[in-house]
mmCIF file of C-alpha atoms and ligand atoms in Angstrom:
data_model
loop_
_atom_site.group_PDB
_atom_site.id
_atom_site.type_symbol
_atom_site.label_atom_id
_atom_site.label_comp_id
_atom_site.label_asym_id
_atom_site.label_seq_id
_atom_site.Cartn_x
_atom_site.Cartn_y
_atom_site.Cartn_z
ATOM 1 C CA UNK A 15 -34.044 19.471 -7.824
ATOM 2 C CA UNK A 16 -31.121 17.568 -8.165
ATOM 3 C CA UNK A 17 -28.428 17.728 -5.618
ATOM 4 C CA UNK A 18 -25.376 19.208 -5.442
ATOM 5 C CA UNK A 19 -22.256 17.999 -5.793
ATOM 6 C CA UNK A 20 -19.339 18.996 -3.610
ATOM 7 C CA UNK A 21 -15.911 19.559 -4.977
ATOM 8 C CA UNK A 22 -12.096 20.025 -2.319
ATOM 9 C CA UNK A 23 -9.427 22.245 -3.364
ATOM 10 C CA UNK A 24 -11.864 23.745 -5.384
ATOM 11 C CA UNK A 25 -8.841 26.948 -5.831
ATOM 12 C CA UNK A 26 -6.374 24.615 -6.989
ATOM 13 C CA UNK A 27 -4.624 23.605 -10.404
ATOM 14 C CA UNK A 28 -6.494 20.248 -10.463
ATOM 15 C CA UNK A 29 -9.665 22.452 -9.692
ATOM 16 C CA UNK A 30 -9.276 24.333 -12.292
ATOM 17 C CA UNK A 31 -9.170 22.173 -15.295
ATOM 18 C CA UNK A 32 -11.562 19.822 -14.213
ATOM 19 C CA UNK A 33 -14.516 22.955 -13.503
ATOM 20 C CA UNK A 34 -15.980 23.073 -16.621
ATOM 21 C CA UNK A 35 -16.849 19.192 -16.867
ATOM 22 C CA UNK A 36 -19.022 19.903 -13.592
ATOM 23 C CA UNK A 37 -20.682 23.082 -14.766
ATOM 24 C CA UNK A 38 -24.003 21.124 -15.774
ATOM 25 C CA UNK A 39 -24.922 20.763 -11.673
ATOM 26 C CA UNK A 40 -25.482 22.473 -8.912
ATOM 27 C CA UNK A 41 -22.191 22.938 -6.990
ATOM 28 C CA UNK A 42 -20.599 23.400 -3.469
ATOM 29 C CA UNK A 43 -16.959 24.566 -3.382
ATOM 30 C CA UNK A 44 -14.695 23.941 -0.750
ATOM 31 C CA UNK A 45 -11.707 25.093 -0.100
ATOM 32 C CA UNK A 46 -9.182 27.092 2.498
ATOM 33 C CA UNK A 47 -8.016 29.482 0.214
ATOM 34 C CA UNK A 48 -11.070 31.743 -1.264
ATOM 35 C CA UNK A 49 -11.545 31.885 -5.017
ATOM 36 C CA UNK A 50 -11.278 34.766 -6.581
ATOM 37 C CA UNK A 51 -14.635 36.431 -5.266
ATOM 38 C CA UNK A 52 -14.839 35.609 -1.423
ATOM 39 C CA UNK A 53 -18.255 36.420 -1.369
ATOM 40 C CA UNK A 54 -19.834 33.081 -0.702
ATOM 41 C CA UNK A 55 -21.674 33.381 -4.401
ATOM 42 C CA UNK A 56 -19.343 32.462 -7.225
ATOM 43 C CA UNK A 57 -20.231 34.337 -10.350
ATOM 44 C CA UNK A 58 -22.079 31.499 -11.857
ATOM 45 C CA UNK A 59 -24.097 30.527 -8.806
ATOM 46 C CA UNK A 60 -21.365 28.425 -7.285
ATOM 47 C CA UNK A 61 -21.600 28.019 -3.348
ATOM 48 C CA UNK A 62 -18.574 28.608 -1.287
ATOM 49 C CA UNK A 63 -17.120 27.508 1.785
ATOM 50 C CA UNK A 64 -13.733 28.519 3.210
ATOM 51 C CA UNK A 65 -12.315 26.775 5.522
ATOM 52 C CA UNK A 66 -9.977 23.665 6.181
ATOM 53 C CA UNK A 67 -10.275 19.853 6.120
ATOM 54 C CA UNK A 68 -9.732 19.552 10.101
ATOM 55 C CA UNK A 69 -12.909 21.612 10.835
ATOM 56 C CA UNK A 70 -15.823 19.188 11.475
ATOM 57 C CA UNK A 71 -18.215 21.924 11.481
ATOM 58 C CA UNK A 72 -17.724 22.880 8.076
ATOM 59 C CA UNK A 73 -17.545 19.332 6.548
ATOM 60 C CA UNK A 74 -20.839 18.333 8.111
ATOM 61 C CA UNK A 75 -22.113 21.607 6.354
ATOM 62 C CA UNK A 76 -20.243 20.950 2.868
ATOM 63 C CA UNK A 77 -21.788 17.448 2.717
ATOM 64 C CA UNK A 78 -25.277 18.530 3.731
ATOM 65 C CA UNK A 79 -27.589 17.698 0.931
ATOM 66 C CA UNK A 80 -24.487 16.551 -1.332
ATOM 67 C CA UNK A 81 -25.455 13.216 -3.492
ATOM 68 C CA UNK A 82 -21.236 13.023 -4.269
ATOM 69 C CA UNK A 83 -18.123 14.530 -3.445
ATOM 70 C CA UNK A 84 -15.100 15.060 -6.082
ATOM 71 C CA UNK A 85 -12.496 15.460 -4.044
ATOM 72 C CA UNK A 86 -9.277 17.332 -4.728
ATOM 73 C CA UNK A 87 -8.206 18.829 -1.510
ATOM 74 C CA UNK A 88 -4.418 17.739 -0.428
ATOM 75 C CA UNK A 89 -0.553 18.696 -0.437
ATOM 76 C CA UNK A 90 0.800 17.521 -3.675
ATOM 77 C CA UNK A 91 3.702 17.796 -2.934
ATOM 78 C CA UNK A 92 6.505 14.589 -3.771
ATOM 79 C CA UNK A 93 8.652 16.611 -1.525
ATOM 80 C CA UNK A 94 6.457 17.431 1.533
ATOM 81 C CA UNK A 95 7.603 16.012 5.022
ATOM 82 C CA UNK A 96 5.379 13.481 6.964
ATOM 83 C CA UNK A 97 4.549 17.138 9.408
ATOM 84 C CA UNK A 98 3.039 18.158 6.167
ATOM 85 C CA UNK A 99 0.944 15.766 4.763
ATOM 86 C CA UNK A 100 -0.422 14.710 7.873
ATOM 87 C CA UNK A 101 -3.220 17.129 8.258
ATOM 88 C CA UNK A 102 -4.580 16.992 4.378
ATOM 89 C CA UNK A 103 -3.850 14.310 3.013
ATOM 90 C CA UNK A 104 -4.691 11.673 6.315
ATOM 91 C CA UNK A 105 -6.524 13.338 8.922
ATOM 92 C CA UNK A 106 -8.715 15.771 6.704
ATOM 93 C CA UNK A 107 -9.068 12.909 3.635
ATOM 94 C CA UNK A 108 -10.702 10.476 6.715
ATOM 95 C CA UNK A 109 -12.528 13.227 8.298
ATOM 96 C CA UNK A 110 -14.220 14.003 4.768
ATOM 97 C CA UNK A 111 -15.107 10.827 4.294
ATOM 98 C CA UNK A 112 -16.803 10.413 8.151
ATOM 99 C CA UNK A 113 -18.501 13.480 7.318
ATOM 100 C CA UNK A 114 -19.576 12.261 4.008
ATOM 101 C CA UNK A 115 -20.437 8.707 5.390
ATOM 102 C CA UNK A 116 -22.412 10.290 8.295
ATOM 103 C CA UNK A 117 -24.269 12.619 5.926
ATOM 104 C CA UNK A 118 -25.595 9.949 3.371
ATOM 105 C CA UNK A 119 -23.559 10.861 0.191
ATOM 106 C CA UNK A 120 -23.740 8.433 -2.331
ATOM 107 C CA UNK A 121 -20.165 8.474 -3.438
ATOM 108 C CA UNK A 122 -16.651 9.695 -2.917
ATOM 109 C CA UNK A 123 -14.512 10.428 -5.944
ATOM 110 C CA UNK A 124 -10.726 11.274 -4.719
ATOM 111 C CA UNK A 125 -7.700 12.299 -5.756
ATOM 112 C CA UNK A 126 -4.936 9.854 -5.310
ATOM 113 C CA UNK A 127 -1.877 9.630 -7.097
ATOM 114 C CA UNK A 128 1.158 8.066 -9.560
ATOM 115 C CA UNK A 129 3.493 8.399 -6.309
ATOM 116 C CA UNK A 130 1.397 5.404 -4.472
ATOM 117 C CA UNK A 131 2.996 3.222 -7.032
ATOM 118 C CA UNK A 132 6.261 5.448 -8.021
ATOM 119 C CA UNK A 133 8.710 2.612 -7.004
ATOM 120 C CA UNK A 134 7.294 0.104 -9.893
ATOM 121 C CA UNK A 135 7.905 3.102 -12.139
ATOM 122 C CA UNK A 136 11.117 3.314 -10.641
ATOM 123 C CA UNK A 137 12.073 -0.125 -11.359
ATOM 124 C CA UNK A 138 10.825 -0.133 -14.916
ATOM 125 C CA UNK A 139 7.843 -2.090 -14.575
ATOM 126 C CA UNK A 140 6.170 -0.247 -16.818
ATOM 127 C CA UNK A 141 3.418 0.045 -18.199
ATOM 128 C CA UNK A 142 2.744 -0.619 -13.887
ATOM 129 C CA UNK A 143 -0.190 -2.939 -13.036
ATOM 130 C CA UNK A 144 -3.004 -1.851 -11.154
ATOM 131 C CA UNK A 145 -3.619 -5.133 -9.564
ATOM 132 C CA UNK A 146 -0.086 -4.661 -7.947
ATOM 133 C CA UNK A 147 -0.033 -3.600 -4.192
ATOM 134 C CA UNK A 148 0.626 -0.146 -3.511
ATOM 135 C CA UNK A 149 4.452 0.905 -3.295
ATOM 136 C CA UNK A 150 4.947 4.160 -2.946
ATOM 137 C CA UNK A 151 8.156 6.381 -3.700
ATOM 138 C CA UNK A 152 7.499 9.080 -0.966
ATOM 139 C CA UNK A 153 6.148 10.388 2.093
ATOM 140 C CA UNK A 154 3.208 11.962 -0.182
ATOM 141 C CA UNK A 155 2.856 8.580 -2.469
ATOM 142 C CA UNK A 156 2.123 6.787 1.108
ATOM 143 C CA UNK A 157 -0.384 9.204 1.976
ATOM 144 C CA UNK A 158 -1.891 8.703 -0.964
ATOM 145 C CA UNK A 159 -1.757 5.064 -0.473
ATOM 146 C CA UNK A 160 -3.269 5.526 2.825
ATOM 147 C CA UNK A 161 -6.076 7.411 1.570
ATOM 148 C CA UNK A 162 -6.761 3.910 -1.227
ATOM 149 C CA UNK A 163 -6.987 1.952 1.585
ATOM 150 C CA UNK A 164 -8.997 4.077 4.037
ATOM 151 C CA UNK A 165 -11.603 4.830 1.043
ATOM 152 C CA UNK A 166 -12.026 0.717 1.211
ATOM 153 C CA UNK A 167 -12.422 0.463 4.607
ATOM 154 C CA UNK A 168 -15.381 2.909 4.321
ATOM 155 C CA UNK A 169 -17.029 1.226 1.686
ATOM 156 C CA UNK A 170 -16.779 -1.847 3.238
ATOM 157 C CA UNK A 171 -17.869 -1.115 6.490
ATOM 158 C CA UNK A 172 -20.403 2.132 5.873
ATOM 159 C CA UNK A 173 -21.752 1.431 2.119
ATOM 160 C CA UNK A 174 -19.628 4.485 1.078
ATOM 161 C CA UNK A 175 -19.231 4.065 -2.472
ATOM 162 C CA UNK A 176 -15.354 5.614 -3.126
ATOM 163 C CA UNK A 177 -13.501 5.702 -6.544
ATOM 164 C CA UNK A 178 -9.903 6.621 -6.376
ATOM 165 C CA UNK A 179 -8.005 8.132 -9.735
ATOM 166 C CA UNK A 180 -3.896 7.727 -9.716
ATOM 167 C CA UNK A 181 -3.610 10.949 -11.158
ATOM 168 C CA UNK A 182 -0.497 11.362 -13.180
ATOM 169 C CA UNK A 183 1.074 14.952 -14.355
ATOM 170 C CA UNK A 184 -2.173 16.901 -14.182
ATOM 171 C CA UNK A 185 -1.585 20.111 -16.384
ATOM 172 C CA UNK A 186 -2.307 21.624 -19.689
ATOM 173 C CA UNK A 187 0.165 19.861 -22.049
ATOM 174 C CA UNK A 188 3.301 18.170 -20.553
ATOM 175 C CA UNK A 189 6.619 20.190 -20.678
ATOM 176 C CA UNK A 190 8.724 17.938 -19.606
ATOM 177 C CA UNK A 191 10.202 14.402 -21.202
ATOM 178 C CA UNK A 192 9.364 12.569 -17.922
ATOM 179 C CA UNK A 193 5.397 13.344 -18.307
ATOM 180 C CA UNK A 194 5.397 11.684 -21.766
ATOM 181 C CA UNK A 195 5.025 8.319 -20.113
ATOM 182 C CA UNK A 196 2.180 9.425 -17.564
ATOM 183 C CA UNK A 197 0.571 12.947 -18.066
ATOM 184 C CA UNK A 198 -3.191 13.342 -17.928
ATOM 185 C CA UNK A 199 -4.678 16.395 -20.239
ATOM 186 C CA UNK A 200 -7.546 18.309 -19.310
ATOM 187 C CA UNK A 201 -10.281 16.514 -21.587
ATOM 188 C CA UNK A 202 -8.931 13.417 -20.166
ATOM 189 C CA UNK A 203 -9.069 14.078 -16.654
ATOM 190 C CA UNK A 204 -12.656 15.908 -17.061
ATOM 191 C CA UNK A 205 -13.686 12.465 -18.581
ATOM 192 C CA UNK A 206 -12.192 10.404 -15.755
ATOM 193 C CA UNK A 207 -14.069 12.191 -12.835
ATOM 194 C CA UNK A 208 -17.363 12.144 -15.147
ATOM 195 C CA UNK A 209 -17.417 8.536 -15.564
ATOM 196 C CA UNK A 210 -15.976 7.792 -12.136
ATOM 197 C CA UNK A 211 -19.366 9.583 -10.824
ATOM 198 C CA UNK A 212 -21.562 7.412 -12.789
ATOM 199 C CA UNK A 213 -19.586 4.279 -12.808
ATOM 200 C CA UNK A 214 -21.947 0.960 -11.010
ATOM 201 C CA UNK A 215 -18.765 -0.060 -9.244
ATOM 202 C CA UNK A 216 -18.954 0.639 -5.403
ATOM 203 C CA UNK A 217 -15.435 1.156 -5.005
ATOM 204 C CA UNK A 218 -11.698 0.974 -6.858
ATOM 205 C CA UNK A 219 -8.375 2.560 -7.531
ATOM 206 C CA UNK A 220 -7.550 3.510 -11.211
ATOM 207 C CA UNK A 221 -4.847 4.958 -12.797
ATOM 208 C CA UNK A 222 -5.560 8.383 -14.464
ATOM 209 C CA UNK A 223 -3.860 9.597 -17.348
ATOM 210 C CA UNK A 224 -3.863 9.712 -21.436
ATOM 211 C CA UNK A 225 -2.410 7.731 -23.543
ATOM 212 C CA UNK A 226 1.605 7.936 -24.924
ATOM 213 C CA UNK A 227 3.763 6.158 -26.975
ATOM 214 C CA UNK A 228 5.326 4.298 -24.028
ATOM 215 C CA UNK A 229 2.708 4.473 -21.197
ATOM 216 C CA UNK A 230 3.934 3.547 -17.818
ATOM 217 C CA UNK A 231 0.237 3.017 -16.421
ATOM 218 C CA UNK A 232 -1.648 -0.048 -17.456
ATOM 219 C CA UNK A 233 -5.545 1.414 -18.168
ATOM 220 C CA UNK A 234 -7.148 -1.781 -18.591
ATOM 221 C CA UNK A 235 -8.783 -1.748 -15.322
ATOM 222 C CA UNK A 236 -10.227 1.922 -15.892
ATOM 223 C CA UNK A 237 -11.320 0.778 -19.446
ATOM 224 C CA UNK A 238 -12.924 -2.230 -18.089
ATOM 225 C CA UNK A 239 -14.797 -0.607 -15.213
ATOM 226 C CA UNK A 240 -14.904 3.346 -15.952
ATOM 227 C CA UNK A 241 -15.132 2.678 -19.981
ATOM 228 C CA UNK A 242 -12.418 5.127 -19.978
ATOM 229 C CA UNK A 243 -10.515 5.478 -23.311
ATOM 230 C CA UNK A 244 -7.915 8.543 -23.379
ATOM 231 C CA UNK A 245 -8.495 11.037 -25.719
ATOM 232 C CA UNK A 246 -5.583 12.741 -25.836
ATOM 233 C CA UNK A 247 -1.682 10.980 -26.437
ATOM 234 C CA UNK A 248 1.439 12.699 -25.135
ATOM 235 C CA UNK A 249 3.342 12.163 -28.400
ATOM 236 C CA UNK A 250 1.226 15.107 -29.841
ATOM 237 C CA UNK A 251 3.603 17.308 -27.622
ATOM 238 C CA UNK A 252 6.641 15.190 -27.365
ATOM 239 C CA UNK A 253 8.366 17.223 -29.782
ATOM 240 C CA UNK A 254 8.115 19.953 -28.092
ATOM 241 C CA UNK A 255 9.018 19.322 -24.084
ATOM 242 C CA UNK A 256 12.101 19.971 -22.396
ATOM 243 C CA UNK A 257 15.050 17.028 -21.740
ATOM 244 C CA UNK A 258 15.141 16.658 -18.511
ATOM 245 C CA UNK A 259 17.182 13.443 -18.297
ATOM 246 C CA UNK A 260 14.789 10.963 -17.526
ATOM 247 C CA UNK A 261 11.663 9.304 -18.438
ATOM 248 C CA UNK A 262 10.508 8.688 -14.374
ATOM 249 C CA UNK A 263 7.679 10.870 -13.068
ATOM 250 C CA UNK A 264 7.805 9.585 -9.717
ATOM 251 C CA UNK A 265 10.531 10.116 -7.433
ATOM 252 C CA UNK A 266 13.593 8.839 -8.930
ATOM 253 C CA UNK A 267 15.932 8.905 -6.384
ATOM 254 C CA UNK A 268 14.934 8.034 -2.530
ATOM 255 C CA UNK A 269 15.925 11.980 -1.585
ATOM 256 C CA UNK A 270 16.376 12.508 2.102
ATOM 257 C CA UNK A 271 13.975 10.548 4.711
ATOM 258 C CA UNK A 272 10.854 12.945 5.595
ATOM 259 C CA UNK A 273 12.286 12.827 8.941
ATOM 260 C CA UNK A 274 9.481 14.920 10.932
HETATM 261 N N1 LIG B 8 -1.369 18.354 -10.014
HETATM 262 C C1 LIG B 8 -1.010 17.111 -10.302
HETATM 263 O O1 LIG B 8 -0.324 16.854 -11.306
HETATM 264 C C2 LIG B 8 -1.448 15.984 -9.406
HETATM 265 C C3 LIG B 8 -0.987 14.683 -9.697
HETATM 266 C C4 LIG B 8 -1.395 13.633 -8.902
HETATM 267 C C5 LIG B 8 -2.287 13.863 -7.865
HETATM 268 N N2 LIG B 8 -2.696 15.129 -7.588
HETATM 269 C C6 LIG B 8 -3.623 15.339 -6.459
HETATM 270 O O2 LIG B 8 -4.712 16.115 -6.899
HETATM 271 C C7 LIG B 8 -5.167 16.968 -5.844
HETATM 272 C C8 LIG B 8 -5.158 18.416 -6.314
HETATM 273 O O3 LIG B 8 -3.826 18.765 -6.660
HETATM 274 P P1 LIG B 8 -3.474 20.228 -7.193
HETATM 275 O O4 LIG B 8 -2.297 20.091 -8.078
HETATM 276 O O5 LIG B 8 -4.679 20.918 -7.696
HETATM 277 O O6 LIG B 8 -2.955 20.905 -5.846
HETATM 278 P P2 LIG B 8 -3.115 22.432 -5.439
HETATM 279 O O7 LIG B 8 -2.180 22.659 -4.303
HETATM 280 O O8 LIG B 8 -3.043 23.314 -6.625
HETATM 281 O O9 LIG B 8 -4.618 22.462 -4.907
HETATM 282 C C9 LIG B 8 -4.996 21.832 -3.717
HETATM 283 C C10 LIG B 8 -6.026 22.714 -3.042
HETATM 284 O O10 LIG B 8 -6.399 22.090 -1.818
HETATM 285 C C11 LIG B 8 -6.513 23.098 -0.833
HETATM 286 N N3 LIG B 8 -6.236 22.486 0.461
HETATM 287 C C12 LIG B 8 -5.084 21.872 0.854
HETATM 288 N N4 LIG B 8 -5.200 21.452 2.117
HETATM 289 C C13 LIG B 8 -6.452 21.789 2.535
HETATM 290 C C14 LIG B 8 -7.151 21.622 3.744
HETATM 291 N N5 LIG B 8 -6.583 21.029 4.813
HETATM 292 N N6 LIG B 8 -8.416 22.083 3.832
HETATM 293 C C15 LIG B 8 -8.990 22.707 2.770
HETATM 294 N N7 LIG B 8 -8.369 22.904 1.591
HETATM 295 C C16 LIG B 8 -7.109 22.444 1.471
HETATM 296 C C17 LIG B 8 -5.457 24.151 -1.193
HETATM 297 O O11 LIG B 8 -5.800 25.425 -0.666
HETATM 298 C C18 LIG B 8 -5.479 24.116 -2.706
HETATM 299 O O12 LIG B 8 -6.332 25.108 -3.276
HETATM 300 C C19 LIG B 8 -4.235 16.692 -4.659
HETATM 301 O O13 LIG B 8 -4.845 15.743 -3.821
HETATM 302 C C20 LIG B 8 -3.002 16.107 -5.308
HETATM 303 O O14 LIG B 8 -2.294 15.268 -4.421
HETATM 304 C C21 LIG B 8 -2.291 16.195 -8.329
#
């Protein structure tokens, strides 16, 4: 029987458009918000668990069995305070991978982020080199950066096998002009996680998103590895998104310090 594979934040907006690229396995949702049906069962056979990050319990149940782990669990927010993030996006990402490490999965596939690179976006170093050391634009892009380098230390030291994907503007078709240059469309994304779960490489950080007219993300590294080649370009929708004044997706200005 083949395993099943666990997916975080199963309830979210991520969640959501990536579900039907994982419909071919047997799955375990997690999550702290219930889905729609809190019955344990998802209509399709799904299995649920409800509950957060910070409970060990519960993570040495979701991994139980699991061959790999997608996952999406986290604040997304650019705007969240340090008070925030700090239970998610650090403690809970390093707890799920203990529990994952402990429990003999195969591989982690995680959601980082655009933000842990936002200030070379910033700058206009674009299209921004993955080979470039992390420099984040905010409390959540360091979190996120965190989470890169924590994956790595578990690989290294456990035989954890983690692939991290820089998401950039996750949703259905970009509305705005500052997605043009880094949004990542539903086929895309669903094509990302798929190959990062097959992929022979033990462990890496790759940008994630689909292609543009001016793309601020170099792919070459997730074409080289992942064989990832976007299907989808921004410019299909450029005519039709909002001006919002700038072409940055990542925080443009430094805001107010996340003081707590
Ligand atoms: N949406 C984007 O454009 C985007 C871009 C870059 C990266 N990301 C990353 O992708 C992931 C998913 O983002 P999203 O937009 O779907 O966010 P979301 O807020 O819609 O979904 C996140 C889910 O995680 C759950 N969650 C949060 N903290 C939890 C905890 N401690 N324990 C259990 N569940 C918890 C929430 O209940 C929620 O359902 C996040 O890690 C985010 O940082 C998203």
């Amino acid at each position: 029987m083949t395993a099943p594979l666990l997916l975080t934040g199963a309830s979210g907006n991520v969640a959501r458009l990536l579900l039907p690229a994982l419909r071919d396995r047997p799955l375990r949702l997690l999550d702290r918000t219930a889905p729609a049906e809190p019955d344990g069962v998802e209509p399709d056979g799904a299995e649920v668990l409800t509950g957060d990050l910070g409970d060990r319990d519960l993570l040495a149940r979701a991994v139980e069995g699991v061959d790999a782990v997608v996952h999406l669990a986290g604040d997304p927010s650019p705007t969240a305070t340090w008070e925030e993030l700090r239970g998610p996006n650090v403690d809970g990402f390093a707890a799920l991978l203990g529990a994952a490490a402990e429990g003999g999965v195969r591989r982690v596939v995680y959601a980082s982020s655009v933000h842990a690179m936002g200030r070379y976006e910033v700058a206009g170093h674009v299209p921004v080199d993955p080979a470039r050391a992390p420099a984040p634009c905010c409390a959540y892009g360091a979190t996120k950066a965190f989470d890169e380098a924590v994956a790595g230390v578990f690989a290294h030291r456990w035989g954890l096998s983690t692939i991290g994907l820089r998401l950039g503007a996750t949703v259905p078709v970009p509305t705005k002009r500052s997605q043009l240059g880094g949004w990542l469309g539903p086929a895309d994304l669903r094509e990302l996680v798929t190959r990062a779960l097959r992929t022979p490489v033990v462990t890496g950080v790759y940008p994630a998103v689909s292609g543009a007219e001016h793309p601020h993300w170099d792919l070459r590294t997730a074409t080289a590895d992942l064989g990832y080649r976007p299907r989808l370009d921004s410019r299909e929708h450029a005519g039709a998104v909002e001006d919002d004044g700038t072409d940055v997706a990542t925080c443009p200005s430094p805001g107010h310090a996340p003081s707590r």
